Structure formats: C-alpha cells, structure tokens
C-alpha cells in the first residue's frame, strides 16, 4: 500500500475539523495530473490528500481518519475500488478521446455509481459521443491566470501517454531533439516536461545544454507555473495544455501529434483556432510569435462558449458531497 501524502497541513489547536478529500490521478497521463492539481487549488478549505496510484485506500494512514469523498482523474480501476469501500467518487475524464466507432465500447468508462464529469471546453467543435449521466465541466483552467511580465525561455509539454515505447523513443530522438536544440538557440533555455518515459526523453536530449527534463507528476514540477515564466510554449495537443494557453490568452505551438487522440484534437482545434504546428525547427515564426491580435489566437472565440470555470465547478461538487454525501 502506498503512503499517502497530504497537500495541506492538518488542523491544529481547537479549530474546526476539515473534511478530508482523496485526490487520485493517472499520473502517466499529462491531462490527469493537470486536472487534479487545478481542482485541488480550489479545495483550500478542505483537507485534500493526494494519492497518485491505482490502489487508493479509503483511509489515510498518516492520520488514521477516513476520507469523505474522492476525486479520481481518468482511473476507472481506482474509482471501482473506492466505490466498493463506500467512498463517494467524482470521476473525471480529463483528456480528449476521439469519437469511437458506433459499435465500440466506451473508452475508460467508470463503473456505475460514480458522479461522472468530462473536461470539455464549450468552444471545441464536436461531434461528441453521448455518454449517459456524464456532465461536461467547461475548461479546467489554472487558478493563477496571469503570466510573468519578464518571461524567458521555452516550455515544452510532452504527452507520451498511450504511445508504444518504440514510437515514443523515435519521436523523442527525431522530432523532439531538433526542436529543443532550436528552442535553446532561439530563447536561451528549454524546460521539457513529460508525463511518462522521462528517462528515455532525457537520454534522447543528452548533450544539449540549457535543457531541463521533468515529469509532470513529480513534486516540484509545476507545468502551470513554468508556463507563467516561459516566453514560448510548445505542447502536445492535449486539453490541459490547450486550456492553459486559453486561460492566459497566450500563443502556443503544437508539437506534431502522436496518436489518434492528439491528431483528432488538433484537427478539431484547427476548425476554431489558428495554432501553428512545429514541423520545422528552423521556422523563425515558432520562436518569435507576432505581436498584436495575431499573438492571441483566442480573440475569435464565442465568449458565450468560453467557460474557464471547470476546476471551480468540480471543486464545488466535491464540497457538496462532503456536506451532503450520497
């Protein structure tokens, strides 16, 4: 059994006890990590306990107290185990999934009994497959919307979730390395954050100076904070990265898509927002985005569909379950 770590200090003195909320994510998937952290930022009045594993406990051994509700990002196995222990679960599908074939089984479908939510920006073109009982959240934006005034370097968010190892390694060597080399040359430094295969990515970038490689789920690695400090943003086509740039009205550049989900998302985004693709490291436009309205690819979105309160909405559901459990 993994040891739980608490994101907030336990209550002290004679103050009122706070409700304990278990936060679980599939930490090999970038979107799941970003979703968990953004929702946790709105739970300060509760006692969130983070367990990045597929085998969460119904009680926390650090204090021996039961959790009252759980948020599970993208891990149906964890959801099933928690429901079996009597813990109410909000199950969030944080990442984009392409529309399945008519006769295909739902992807990552949670077991019955969970309150199901799906990360779905309102402006993103459909069609969306109907999922009984599942509610869209709106965009899961970061809690801190501002970017630093003095920004330097490049942030590169890489999602290798679900990609076969041989293909991921070839991508890192053949696509990623030339881009990172150009990023350092053009912007001075490059922070690379991946969700899985950190060692293989580091090996592929070996010998390049001005580069740091981190794993999104690791303590001390905060992609949202890194984005606030970066001047240039390169990212795999993922919902978490997309909403990060949208919330801050910041330009972004897509990495060449890896896999069907990234390809499908990139194609849908292209129907609503103009996002360049980093298919040529020597293209100066990738490293010096134009000023003025062209630097903000979000200005043409319908404001009515531009809902950035998804993280607050999920956090509110967790609070309500603590006060009035199922």
PDB file of C-alpha atoms in Angstrom:
ATOM      1  CA  UNK A   1       0.000   0.000   0.000  1.00  0.00           C
ATOM      2  CA  UNK A   2       1.390   3.387  -0.949  1.00  0.00           C
ATOM      3  CA  UNK A   3       1.878   6.036   1.702  1.00  0.00           C
ATOM      4  CA  UNK A   4      -0.436   8.989   1.295  1.00  0.00           C
ATOM      5  CA  UNK A   5       0.929  12.494   1.382  1.00  0.00           C
ATOM      6  CA  UNK A   6      -1.167  15.433   2.470  1.00  0.00           C
ATOM      7  CA  UNK A   7      -1.227  18.573   0.346  1.00  0.00           C
ATOM      8  CA  UNK A   8      -2.470  20.680   3.253  1.00  0.00           C
ATOM      9  CA  UNK A   9      -1.392  20.720   6.862  1.00  0.00           C
ATOM     10  CA  UNK A  10      -3.774  19.027   9.308  1.00  0.00           C
ATOM     11  CA  UNK A  11      -5.849  21.286  11.514  1.00  0.00           C
ATOM     12  CA  UNK A  12      -4.176  22.474  14.682  1.00  0.00           C
ATOM     13  CA  UNK A  13      -5.411  23.595  18.089  1.00  0.00           C
ATOM     14  CA  UNK A  14      -9.113  23.733  18.735  1.00  0.00           C
ATOM     15  CA  UNK A  15     -10.126  24.886  15.258  1.00  0.00           C
ATOM     16  CA  UNK A  16     -12.898  23.110  13.383  1.00  0.00           C
ATOM     17  CA  UNK A  17     -12.031  19.812  11.708  1.00  0.00           C
ATOM     18  CA  UNK A  18     -11.875  19.977   7.925  1.00  0.00           C
ATOM     19  CA  UNK A  19     -13.335  17.406   5.568  1.00  0.00           C
ATOM     20  CA  UNK A  20     -10.803  15.018   4.021  1.00  0.00           C
ATOM     21  CA  UNK A  21     -10.899  14.616   0.243  1.00  0.00           C
ATOM     22  CA  UNK A  22      -8.876  11.964  -1.572  1.00  0.00           C
ATOM     23  CA  UNK A  23      -7.392  13.038  -4.924  1.00  0.00           C
ATOM     24  CA  UNK A  24      -6.284  10.281  -7.290  1.00  0.00           C
ATOM     25  CA  UNK A  25      -4.935  10.653 -10.811  1.00  0.00           C
ATOM     26  CA  UNK A  26      -3.475   8.507 -13.523  1.00  0.00           C
ATOM     27  CA  UNK A  27      -0.071  10.105 -13.300  1.00  0.00           C
ATOM     28  CA  UNK A  28       1.230   8.652 -16.564  1.00  0.00           C
ATOM     29  CA  UNK A  29      -1.196  10.996 -18.386  1.00  0.00           C
ATOM     30  CA  UNK A  30      -0.423  14.717 -18.521  1.00  0.00           C
ATOM     31  CA  UNK A  31      -4.066  15.803 -18.616  1.00  0.00           C
ATOM     32  CA  UNK A  32      -4.918  13.809 -15.484  1.00  0.00           C
ATOM     33  CA  UNK A  33      -2.103  15.415 -13.483  1.00  0.00           C
ATOM     34  CA  UNK A  34      -3.011  18.943 -14.600  1.00  0.00           C
ATOM     35  CA  UNK A  35      -6.696  18.368 -13.841  1.00  0.00           C
ATOM     36  CA  UNK A  36      -6.041  17.033 -10.332  1.00  0.00           C
ATOM     37  CA  UNK A  37      -3.777  19.934  -9.425  1.00  0.00           C
ATOM     38  CA  UNK A  38      -6.063  22.634 -10.806  1.00  0.00           C
ATOM     39  CA  UNK A  39      -9.060  21.274  -8.919  1.00  0.00           C
ATOM     40  CA  UNK A  40      -7.014  20.875  -5.721  1.00  0.00           C
ATOM     41  CA  UNK A  41      -6.203  24.592  -5.869  1.00  0.00           C
ATOM     42  CA  UNK A  42      -9.887  25.310  -5.151  1.00  0.00           C
ATOM     43  CA  UNK A  43     -10.150  22.993  -2.129  1.00  0.00           C
ATOM     44  CA  UNK A  44      -8.206  25.075   0.389  1.00  0.00           C
ATOM     45  CA  UNK A  45     -10.986  24.908   2.984  1.00  0.00           C
ATOM     46  CA  UNK A  46     -10.913  21.100   2.841  1.00  0.00           C
ATOM     47  CA  UNK A  47      -8.094  18.653   3.617  1.00  0.00           C
ATOM     48  CA  UNK A  48      -7.002  17.203   0.275  1.00  0.00           C
ATOM     49  CA  UNK A  49      -4.943  14.021   0.382  1.00  0.00           C
ATOM     50  CA  UNK A  50      -3.137  13.101  -2.830  1.00  0.00           C
ATOM     51  CA  UNK A  51      -2.539   9.507  -3.822  1.00  0.00           C
ATOM     52  CA  UNK A  52      -1.130   9.063  -7.344  1.00  0.00           C
ATOM     53  CA  UNK A  53      -1.687   5.320  -7.564  1.00  0.00           C
ATOM     54  CA  UNK A  54      -4.302   2.936  -8.914  1.00  0.00           C
ATOM     55  CA  UNK A  55      -4.877   1.413  -5.456  1.00  0.00           C
ATOM     56  CA  UNK A  56      -6.154   4.191  -3.187  1.00  0.00           C
ATOM     57  CA  UNK A  57      -7.128   3.498   0.391  1.00  0.00           C
ATOM     58  CA  UNK A  58     -10.421   4.558   1.920  1.00  0.00           C
ATOM     59  CA  UNK A  59      -8.491   5.823   4.949  1.00  0.00           C
ATOM     60  CA  UNK A  60      -5.276   7.771   5.192  1.00  0.00           C
ATOM     61  CA  UNK A  61      -2.631   6.015   7.322  1.00  0.00           C
ATOM     62  CA  UNK A  62      -0.880   9.296   8.071  1.00  0.00           C
ATOM     63  CA  UNK A  63      -3.714  10.320  10.408  1.00  0.00           C
ATOM     64  CA  UNK A  64      -5.907   7.229  10.510  1.00  0.00           C
ATOM     65  CA  UNK A  65      -9.017   9.181   9.528  1.00  0.00           C
ATOM     66  CA  UNK A  66     -11.423   8.218   6.748  1.00  0.00           C
ATOM     67  CA  UNK A  67     -11.766  10.346   3.653  1.00  0.00           C
ATOM     68  CA  UNK A  68     -15.295  11.527   2.968  1.00  0.00           C
ATOM     69  CA  UNK A  69     -15.213  11.860  -0.814  1.00  0.00           C
ATOM     70  CA  UNK A  70     -12.768  11.195  -3.658  1.00  0.00           C
ATOM     71  CA  UNK A  71     -11.867  12.775  -6.970  1.00  0.00           C
ATOM     72  CA  UNK A  72     -10.461  10.283  -9.465  1.00  0.00           C
ATOM     73  CA  UNK A  73      -8.972  11.592 -12.696  1.00  0.00           C
ATOM     74  CA  UNK A  74      -9.034   9.044 -15.523  1.00  0.00           C
ATOM     75  CA  UNK A  75      -8.514   5.860 -13.496  1.00  0.00           C
ATOM     76  CA  UNK A  76     -11.635   3.648 -13.611  1.00  0.00           C
ATOM     77  CA  UNK A  77      -9.909   0.922 -11.583  1.00  0.00           C
ATOM     78  CA  UNK A  78      -9.331   3.330  -8.692  1.00  0.00           C
ATOM     79  CA  UNK A  79     -12.910   4.542  -8.972  1.00  0.00           C
ATOM     80  CA  UNK A  80     -14.229   0.988  -8.719  1.00  0.00           C
ATOM     81  CA  UNK A  81     -12.135   0.191  -5.650  1.00  0.00           C
ATOM     82  CA  UNK A  82     -13.206   3.334  -3.841  1.00  0.00           C
ATOM     83  CA  UNK A  83     -16.867   2.794  -4.634  1.00  0.00           C
ATOM     84  CA  UNK A  84     -16.512  -0.743  -3.306  1.00  0.00           C
ATOM     85  CA  UNK A  85     -15.306   0.715   0.002  1.00  0.00           C
ATOM     86  CA  UNK A  86     -18.282   3.040   0.227  1.00  0.00           C
ATOM     87  CA  UNK A  87     -16.484   6.266  -0.708  1.00  0.00           C
ATOM     88  CA  UNK A  88     -18.466   8.676  -2.940  1.00  0.00           C
ATOM     89  CA  UNK A  89     -16.451   9.356  -6.097  1.00  0.00           C
ATOM     90  CA  UNK A  90     -16.407  12.147  -8.661  1.00  0.00           C
ATOM     91  CA  UNK A  91     -14.830  10.509 -11.714  1.00  0.00           C
ATOM     92  CA  UNK A  92     -13.329  12.992 -14.176  1.00  0.00           C
ATOM     93  CA  UNK A  93     -12.242  12.174 -17.695  1.00  0.00           C
ATOM     94  CA  UNK A  94      -9.707  14.919 -18.204  1.00  0.00           C
ATOM     95  CA  UNK A  95      -8.171  14.079 -21.576  1.00  0.00           C
ATOM     96  CA  UNK A  96      -9.516  14.172 -25.099  1.00  0.00           C
ATOM     97  CA  UNK A  97     -10.741  10.939 -26.648  1.00  0.00           C
ATOM     98  CA  UNK A  98     -11.616  10.623 -30.345  1.00  0.00           C
ATOM     99  CA  UNK A  99     -15.159   9.682 -31.200  1.00  0.00           C
ATOM    100  CA  UNK A 100     -15.377   5.868 -31.037  1.00  0.00           C
ATOM    101  CA  UNK A 101     -16.932   3.682 -33.680  1.00  0.00           C
ATOM    102  CA  UNK A 102     -20.637   3.080 -33.302  1.00  0.00           C
ATOM    103  CA  UNK A 103     -20.119  -0.490 -32.092  1.00  0.00           C
ATOM    104  CA  UNK A 104     -17.115   0.249 -29.848  1.00  0.00           C
ATOM    105  CA  UNK A 105     -17.222   0.107 -26.066  1.00  0.00           C
ATOM    106  CA  UNK A 106     -16.782   3.430 -24.205  1.00  0.00           C
ATOM    107  CA  UNK A 107     -13.137   4.300 -23.529  1.00  0.00           C
ATOM    108  CA  UNK A 108     -12.131   4.403 -19.852  1.00  0.00           C
ATOM    109  CA  UNK A 109     -15.744   4.091 -18.760  1.00  0.00           C
ATOM    110  CA  UNK A 110     -16.008   4.237 -14.946  1.00  0.00           C
ATOM    111  CA  UNK A 111     -18.110   1.680 -13.063  1.00  0.00           C
ATOM    112  CA  UNK A 112     -21.710   2.582 -12.146  1.00  0.00           C
ATOM    113  CA  UNK A 113     -22.163   4.646  -9.024  1.00  0.00           C
ATOM    114  CA  UNK A 114     -19.700   7.495  -9.643  1.00  0.00           C
ATOM    115  CA  UNK A 115     -20.629  11.067 -10.475  1.00  0.00           C
ATOM    116  CA  UNK A 116     -19.075  11.407 -13.931  1.00  0.00           C
ATOM    117  CA  UNK A 117     -17.600  14.576 -15.381  1.00  0.00           C
ATOM    118  CA  UNK A 118     -15.725  15.180 -18.614  1.00  0.00           C
ATOM    119  CA  UNK A 119     -13.298  18.000 -19.418  1.00  0.00           C
ATOM    120  CA  UNK A 120     -14.871  19.643 -22.437  1.00  0.00           C
ATOM    121  CA  UNK A 121     -14.302  23.296 -23.414  1.00  0.00           C
ATOM    122  CA  UNK A 122     -17.561  24.643 -24.796  1.00  0.00           C
ATOM    123  CA  UNK A 123     -15.961  26.195 -27.888  1.00  0.00           C
ATOM    124  CA  UNK A 124     -14.264  22.998 -29.072  1.00  0.00           C
ATOM    125  CA  UNK A 125     -16.066  21.651 -32.156  1.00  0.00           C
ATOM    126  CA  UNK A 126     -17.890  18.304 -31.867  1.00  0.00           C
ATOM    127  CA  UNK A 127     -19.468  15.953 -32.544  1.00  0.00           C
ATOM    128  CA  UNK A 128     -19.287  14.424 -29.084  1.00  0.00           C
ATOM    129  CA  UNK A 129     -20.410  10.884 -28.403  1.00  0.00           C
ATOM    130  CA  UNK A 130     -23.322  10.800 -25.937  1.00  0.00           C
ATOM    131  CA  UNK A 131     -22.400   9.430 -22.524  1.00  0.00           C
ATOM    132  CA  UNK A 132     -25.321   8.785 -20.211  1.00  0.00           C
ATOM    133  CA  UNK A 133     -25.019  10.564 -16.877  1.00  0.00           C
ATOM    134  CA  UNK A 134     -21.816  12.443 -17.761  1.00  0.00           C
ATOM    135  CA  UNK A 135     -21.689  16.231 -17.472  1.00  0.00           C
ATOM    136  CA  UNK A 136     -19.193  18.495 -19.261  1.00  0.00           C
ATOM    137  CA  UNK A 137     -17.141  20.708 -16.960  1.00  0.00           C
ATOM    138  CA  UNK A 138     -16.055  23.549 -19.188  1.00  0.00           C
ATOM    139  CA  UNK A 139     -12.339  24.306 -19.424  1.00  0.00           C
ATOM    140  CA  UNK A 140     -10.179  23.284 -16.427  1.00  0.00           C
ATOM    141  CA  UNK A 141      -8.157  26.487 -16.243  1.00  0.00           C
ATOM    142  CA  UNK A 142      -5.256  27.183 -13.837  1.00  0.00           C
ATOM    143  CA  UNK A 143      -6.070  29.042 -10.630  1.00  0.00           C
ATOM    144  CA  UNK A 144      -3.485  31.746 -11.435  1.00  0.00           C
ATOM    145  CA  UNK A 145      -4.413  33.288 -14.804  1.00  0.00           C
ATOM    146  CA  UNK A 146      -1.573  35.814 -15.109  1.00  0.00           C
ATOM    147  CA  UNK A 147       1.786  35.327 -16.802  1.00  0.00           C
ATOM    148  CA  UNK A 148       5.010  36.869 -15.569  1.00  0.00           C
ATOM    149  CA  UNK A 149       5.906  40.137 -17.256  1.00  0.00           C
ATOM    150  CA  UNK A 150       9.529  39.111 -17.658  1.00  0.00           C
ATOM    151  CA  UNK A 151       9.311  35.768 -19.409  1.00  0.00           C
ATOM    152  CA  UNK A 152      12.244  33.853 -20.775  1.00  0.00           C
ATOM    153  CA  UNK A 153      12.939  30.530 -22.408  1.00  0.00           C
ATOM    154  CA  UNK A 154      10.670  27.828 -23.767  1.00  0.00           C
ATOM    155  CA  UNK A 155       8.317  25.420 -22.052  1.00  0.00           C
ATOM    156  CA  UNK A 156       7.722  22.161 -23.910  1.00  0.00           C
ATOM    157  CA  UNK A 157       4.927  19.921 -22.592  1.00  0.00           C
ATOM    158  CA  UNK A 158       5.169  16.413 -23.988  1.00  0.00           C
ATOM    159  CA  UNK A 159       2.483  13.759 -23.619  1.00  0.00           C
ATOM    160  CA  UNK A 160       3.557  10.209 -24.435  1.00  0.00           C
ATOM    161  CA  UNK A 161       0.558   8.632 -22.735  1.00  0.00           C
ATOM    162  CA  UNK A 162      -0.662   5.576 -24.644  1.00  0.00           C
ATOM    163  CA  UNK A 163       2.148   5.726 -27.213  1.00  0.00           C
ATOM    164  CA  UNK A 164       4.125   2.491 -27.794  1.00  0.00           C
ATOM    165  CA  UNK A 165       7.631   2.693 -26.338  1.00  0.00           C
ATOM    166  CA  UNK A 166       9.466   2.295 -29.643  1.00  0.00           C
ATOM    167  CA  UNK A 167       7.421   5.008 -31.304  1.00  0.00           C
ATOM    168  CA  UNK A 168       7.808   7.353 -28.330  1.00  0.00           C
ATOM    169  CA  UNK A 169      11.582   6.895 -28.310  1.00  0.00           C
ATOM    170  CA  UNK A 170      11.844   7.508 -32.055  1.00  0.00           C
ATOM    171  CA  UNK A 171       9.728  10.670 -31.680  1.00  0.00           C
ATOM    172  CA  UNK A 172      11.981  11.953 -28.883  1.00  0.00           C
ATOM    173  CA  UNK A 173      15.117  11.414 -30.950  1.00  0.00           C
ATOM    174  CA  UNK A 174      13.880  12.507 -34.374  1.00  0.00           C
ATOM    175  CA  UNK A 175      11.300  15.213 -33.609  1.00  0.00           C
ATOM    176  CA  UNK A 176      11.925  16.422 -30.074  1.00  0.00           C
ATOM    177  CA  UNK A 177      15.704  16.777 -30.121  1.00  0.00           C
ATOM    178  CA  UNK A 178      15.879  19.178 -33.115  1.00  0.00           C
ATOM    179  CA  UNK A 179      13.074  21.291 -31.613  1.00  0.00           C
ATOM    180  CA  UNK A 180      14.718  21.517 -28.200  1.00  0.00           C
ATOM    181  CA  UNK A 181      18.067  22.402 -29.761  1.00  0.00           C
ATOM    182  CA  UNK A 182      16.390  25.203 -31.724  1.00  0.00           C
ATOM    183  CA  UNK A 183      14.489  26.360 -28.612  1.00  0.00           C
ATOM    184  CA  UNK A 184      17.712  26.801 -26.662  1.00  0.00           C
ATOM    185  CA  UNK A 185      19.335  28.612 -29.561  1.00  0.00           C
ATOM    186  CA  UNK A 186      16.377  30.949 -30.060  1.00  0.00           C
ATOM    187  CA  UNK A 187      15.155  31.549 -26.489  1.00  0.00           C
ATOM    188  CA  UNK A 188      18.115  30.664 -24.268  1.00  0.00           C
ATOM    189  CA  UNK A 189      16.701  27.659 -22.410  1.00  0.00           C
ATOM    190  CA  UNK A 190      14.077  24.930 -22.586  1.00  0.00           C
ATOM    191  CA  UNK A 191      12.073  23.230 -19.835  1.00  0.00           C
ATOM    192  CA  UNK A 192      10.805  19.851 -21.046  1.00  0.00           C
ATOM    193  CA  UNK A 193       8.001  18.289 -19.007  1.00  0.00           C
ATOM    194  CA  UNK A 194       6.739  14.846 -19.956  1.00  0.00           C
ATOM    195  CA  UNK A 195       4.126  12.579 -18.439  1.00  0.00           C
ATOM    196  CA  UNK A 196       5.947   9.280 -18.949  1.00  0.00           C
ATOM    197  CA  UNK A 197       9.274   7.859 -20.211  1.00  0.00           C
ATOM    198  CA  UNK A 198      11.241  10.656 -18.539  1.00  0.00           C
ATOM    199  CA  UNK A 199      14.484   8.664 -18.655  1.00  0.00           C
ATOM    200  CA  UNK A 200      14.149   7.928 -22.362  1.00  0.00           C
ATOM    201  CA  UNK A 201      13.393  11.581 -23.112  1.00  0.00           C
ATOM    202  CA  UNK A 202      16.416  12.703 -21.083  1.00  0.00           C
ATOM    203  CA  UNK A 203      18.608  10.220 -22.960  1.00  0.00           C
ATOM    204  CA  UNK A 204      17.320  11.484 -26.312  1.00  0.00           C
ATOM    205  CA  UNK A 205      18.233  15.051 -25.317  1.00  0.00           C
ATOM    206  CA  UNK A 206      21.620  14.130 -23.852  1.00  0.00           C
ATOM    207  CA  UNK A 207      24.437  16.565 -24.579  1.00  0.00           C
ATOM    208  CA  UNK A 208      22.185  19.600 -25.096  1.00  0.00           C
ATOM    209  CA  UNK A 209      22.932  22.498 -22.758  1.00  0.00           C
ATOM    210  CA  UNK A 210      20.270  24.780 -21.282  1.00  0.00           C
ATOM    211  CA  UNK A 211      17.732  21.935 -21.043  1.00  0.00           C
ATOM    212  CA  UNK A 212      15.947  20.512 -18.011  1.00  0.00           C
ATOM    213  CA  UNK A 213      13.688  17.458 -18.166  1.00  0.00           C
ATOM    214  CA  UNK A 214      10.994  16.800 -15.572  1.00  0.00           C
ATOM    215  CA  UNK A 215       7.995  14.556 -15.067  1.00  0.00           C
ATOM    216  CA  UNK A 216       4.661  16.315 -14.645  1.00  0.00           C
ATOM    217  CA  UNK A 217       3.645  14.261 -11.602  1.00  0.00           C
ATOM    218  CA  UNK A 218       6.912  14.770  -9.723  1.00  0.00           C
ATOM    219  CA  UNK A 219       6.990  17.003  -6.664  1.00  0.00           C
ATOM    220  CA  UNK A 220       8.461  20.377  -7.547  1.00  0.00           C
ATOM    221  CA  UNK A 221       7.405  20.221 -11.206  1.00  0.00           C
ATOM    222  CA  UNK A 222       4.507  22.605 -11.860  1.00  0.00           C
ATOM    223  CA  UNK A 223       3.709  22.967 -15.578  1.00  0.00           C
ATOM    224  CA  UNK A 224       1.272  25.828 -14.933  1.00  0.00           C
ATOM    225  CA  UNK A 225       3.901  27.844 -13.052  1.00  0.00           C
ATOM    226  CA  UNK A 226       6.537  27.047 -15.673  1.00  0.00           C
ATOM    227  CA  UNK A 227       4.192  28.327 -18.365  1.00  0.00           C
ATOM    228  CA  UNK A 228       3.749  31.606 -16.488  1.00  0.00           C
ATOM    229  CA  UNK A 229       7.532  32.142 -16.650  1.00  0.00           C
ATOM    230  CA  UNK A 230       8.120  30.948 -20.227  1.00  0.00           C
ATOM    231  CA  UNK A 231       8.162  33.154 -23.312  1.00  0.00           C
ATOM    232  CA  UNK A 232       7.452  30.373 -25.851  1.00  0.00           C
ATOM    233  CA  UNK A 233       5.077  27.457 -25.366  1.00  0.00           C
ATOM    234  CA  UNK A 234       5.377  24.211 -27.356  1.00  0.00           C
ATOM    235  CA  UNK A 235       2.995  21.424 -26.430  1.00  0.00           C
ATOM    236  CA  UNK A 236       1.499  18.134 -27.475  1.00  0.00           C
ATOM    237  CA  UNK A 237      -2.144  18.593 -28.497  1.00  0.00           C
ATOM    238  CA  UNK A 238      -3.817  17.940 -25.111  1.00  0.00           C
ATOM    239  CA  UNK A 239      -6.774  19.553 -23.382  1.00  0.00           C
ATOM    240  CA  UNK A 240      -4.814  20.525 -20.274  1.00  0.00           C
ATOM    241  CA  UNK A 241      -2.192  22.381 -22.283  1.00  0.00           C
ATOM    242  CA  UNK A 242      -4.805  23.955 -24.529  1.00  0.00           C
ATOM    243  CA  UNK A 243      -6.790  25.409 -21.634  1.00  0.00           C
ATOM    244  CA  UNK A 244      -3.572  26.634 -20.021  1.00  0.00           C
ATOM    245  CA  UNK A 245      -2.856  28.846 -23.021  1.00  0.00           C
ATOM    246  CA  UNK A 246      -6.507  29.823 -23.435  1.00  0.00           C
ATOM    247  CA  UNK A 247      -6.858  30.988 -19.831  1.00  0.00           C
ATOM    248  CA  UNK A 248      -3.795  33.218 -20.167  1.00  0.00           C
ATOM    249  CA  UNK A 249      -4.608  34.409 -23.692  1.00  0.00           C
ATOM    250  CA  UNK A 250      -1.175  33.184 -24.688  1.00  0.00           C
ATOM    251  CA  UNK A 251       0.137  31.948 -28.038  1.00  0.00           C
ATOM    252  CA  UNK A 252       1.057  28.293 -28.334  1.00  0.00           C
ATOM    253  CA  UNK A 253       2.560  25.937 -30.886  1.00  0.00           C
ATOM    254  CA  UNK A 254       1.500  22.324 -31.230  1.00  0.00           C
ATOM    255  CA  UNK A 255       4.068  19.574 -31.469  1.00  0.00           C
ATOM    256  CA  UNK A 256       3.363  17.124 -34.297  1.00  0.00           C
ATOM    257  CA  UNK A 257       0.566  14.916 -32.913  1.00  0.00           C
ATOM    258  CA  UNK A 258       1.292  11.466 -31.525  1.00  0.00           C
ATOM    259  CA  UNK A 259      -1.570   9.009 -31.720  1.00  0.00           C
ATOM    260  CA  UNK A 260      -5.235   9.189 -32.691  1.00  0.00           C
ATOM    261  CA  UNK A 261      -6.401  11.291 -29.717  1.00  0.00           C
ATOM    262  CA  UNK A 262      -3.828  14.049 -30.292  1.00  0.00           C
ATOM    263  CA  UNK A 263      -4.477  14.050 -34.032  1.00  0.00           C
ATOM    264  CA  UNK A 264      -8.238  14.275 -33.529  1.00  0.00           C
ATOM    265  CA  UNK A 265      -7.909  17.113 -31.009  1.00  0.00           C
ATOM    266  CA  UNK A 266      -5.523  19.068 -33.258  1.00  0.00           C
ATOM    267  CA  UNK A 267      -7.959  18.769 -36.152  1.00  0.00           C
ATOM    268  CA  UNK A 268     -10.880  19.985 -34.042  1.00  0.00           C
ATOM    269  CA  UNK A 269      -8.894  22.911 -32.662  1.00  0.00           C
ATOM    270  CA  UNK A 270      -7.890  23.942 -36.194  1.00  0.00           C
ATOM    271  CA  UNK A 271     -11.583  24.409 -37.048  1.00  0.00           C
ATOM    272  CA  UNK A 272     -11.916  27.083 -34.338  1.00  0.00           C
ATOM    273  CA  UNK A 273      -8.464  28.491 -33.513  1.00  0.00           C
ATOM    274  CA  UNK A 274      -5.318  29.005 -35.564  1.00  0.00           C
ATOM    275  CA  UNK A 275      -2.482  27.113 -33.866  1.00  0.00           C
ATOM    276  CA  UNK A 276       0.802  26.586 -35.750  1.00  0.00           C
ATOM    277  CA  UNK A 277       2.490  23.186 -35.754  1.00  0.00           C
ATOM    278  CA  UNK A 278       6.205  22.834 -35.017  1.00  0.00           C
ATOM    279  CA  UNK A 279       7.103  20.760 -38.060  1.00  0.00           C
ATOM    280  CA  UNK A 280      10.155  22.874 -38.956  1.00  0.00           C
ATOM    281  CA  UNK A 281      12.533  23.863 -36.116  1.00  0.00           C
ATOM    282  CA  UNK A 282      14.177  26.460 -38.353  1.00  0.00           C
ATOM    283  CA  UNK A 283      10.934  28.429 -38.847  1.00  0.00           C
ATOM    284  CA  UNK A 284      11.557  31.755 -37.022  1.00  0.00           C
ATOM    285  CA  UNK A 285       7.807  32.263 -36.502  1.00  0.00           C
ATOM    286  CA  UNK A 286       7.796  29.455 -33.926  1.00  0.00           C
ATOM    287  CA  UNK A 287      10.189  31.330 -31.661  1.00  0.00           C
ATOM    288  CA  UNK A 288       9.054  34.922 -32.115  1.00  0.00           C
ATOM    289  CA  UNK A 289       5.230  34.980 -32.210  1.00  0.00           C
ATOM    290  CA  UNK A 290       3.799  38.096 -33.851  1.00  0.00           C
ATOM    291  CA  UNK A 291       2.535  40.932 -31.670  1.00  0.00           C
ATOM    292  CA  UNK A 292      -0.937  42.426 -31.669  1.00  0.00           C
ATOM    293  CA  UNK A 293      -4.161  40.438 -32.093  1.00  0.00           C
ATOM    294  CA  UNK A 294      -2.363  37.726 -34.060  1.00  0.00           C
ATOM    295  CA  UNK A 295      -0.488  36.780 -30.880  1.00  0.00           C
ATOM    296  CA  UNK A 296      -3.804  35.971 -29.202  1.00  0.00           C
ATOM    297  CA  UNK A 297      -5.384  33.051 -31.070  1.00  0.00           C
ATOM    298  CA  UNK A 298      -8.370  33.160 -28.707  1.00  0.00           C
ATOM    299  CA  UNK A 299      -9.902  36.504 -29.664  1.00  0.00           C
ATOM    300  CA  UNK A 300     -12.229  34.984 -32.267  1.00  0.00           C
ATOM    301  CA  UNK A 301     -13.868  32.514 -29.863  1.00  0.00           C
ATOM    302  CA  UNK A 302     -17.513  32.966 -28.952  1.00  0.00           C
ATOM    303  CA  UNK A 303     -17.447  34.474 -25.420  1.00  0.00           C
ATOM    304  CA  UNK A 304     -20.602  32.546 -24.551  1.00  0.00           C
ATOM    305  CA  UNK A 305     -18.744  29.264 -25.045  1.00  0.00           C
ATOM    306  CA  UNK A 306     -15.515  30.458 -23.424  1.00  0.00           C
ATOM    307  CA  UNK A 307     -16.125  28.901 -19.986  1.00  0.00           C
ATOM    308  CA  UNK A 308     -12.971  28.669 -17.858  1.00  0.00           C
ATOM    309  CA  UNK A 309     -14.611  27.634 -14.559  1.00  0.00           C
ATOM    310  CA  UNK A 310     -14.368  23.870 -14.890  1.00  0.00           C
ATOM    311  CA  UNK A 311     -11.985  23.381 -11.957  1.00  0.00           C
ATOM    312  CA  UNK A 312     -14.161  25.501  -9.669  1.00  0.00           C
ATOM    313  CA  UNK A 313     -17.221  23.560 -10.782  1.00  0.00           C
ATOM    314  CA  UNK A 314     -15.704  20.167  -9.939  1.00  0.00           C
ATOM    315  CA  UNK A 315     -14.396  21.503  -6.602  1.00  0.00           C
ATOM    316  CA  UNK A 316     -17.888  22.734  -5.756  1.00  0.00           C
ATOM    317  CA  UNK A 317     -19.282  19.248  -6.384  1.00  0.00           C
ATOM    318  CA  UNK A 318     -16.682  17.764  -4.014  1.00  0.00           C
ATOM    319  CA  UNK A 319     -17.601  20.272  -1.307  1.00  0.00           C
ATOM    320  CA  UNK A 320     -21.278  19.495  -1.713  1.00  0.00           C
ATOM    321  CA  UNK A 321     -20.615  15.763  -1.349  1.00  0.00           C
ATOM    322  CA  UNK A 322     -18.677  16.408   1.855  1.00  0.00           C
ATOM    323  CA  UNK A 323     -21.626  18.277   3.334  1.00  0.00           C
ATOM    324  CA  UNK A 324     -24.351  16.012   1.968  1.00  0.00           C
ATOM    325  CA  UNK A 325     -22.827  12.638   0.988  1.00  0.00           C
ATOM    326  CA  UNK A 326     -24.721  10.240  -1.209  1.00  0.00           C
TER     327      UNK A 326
END
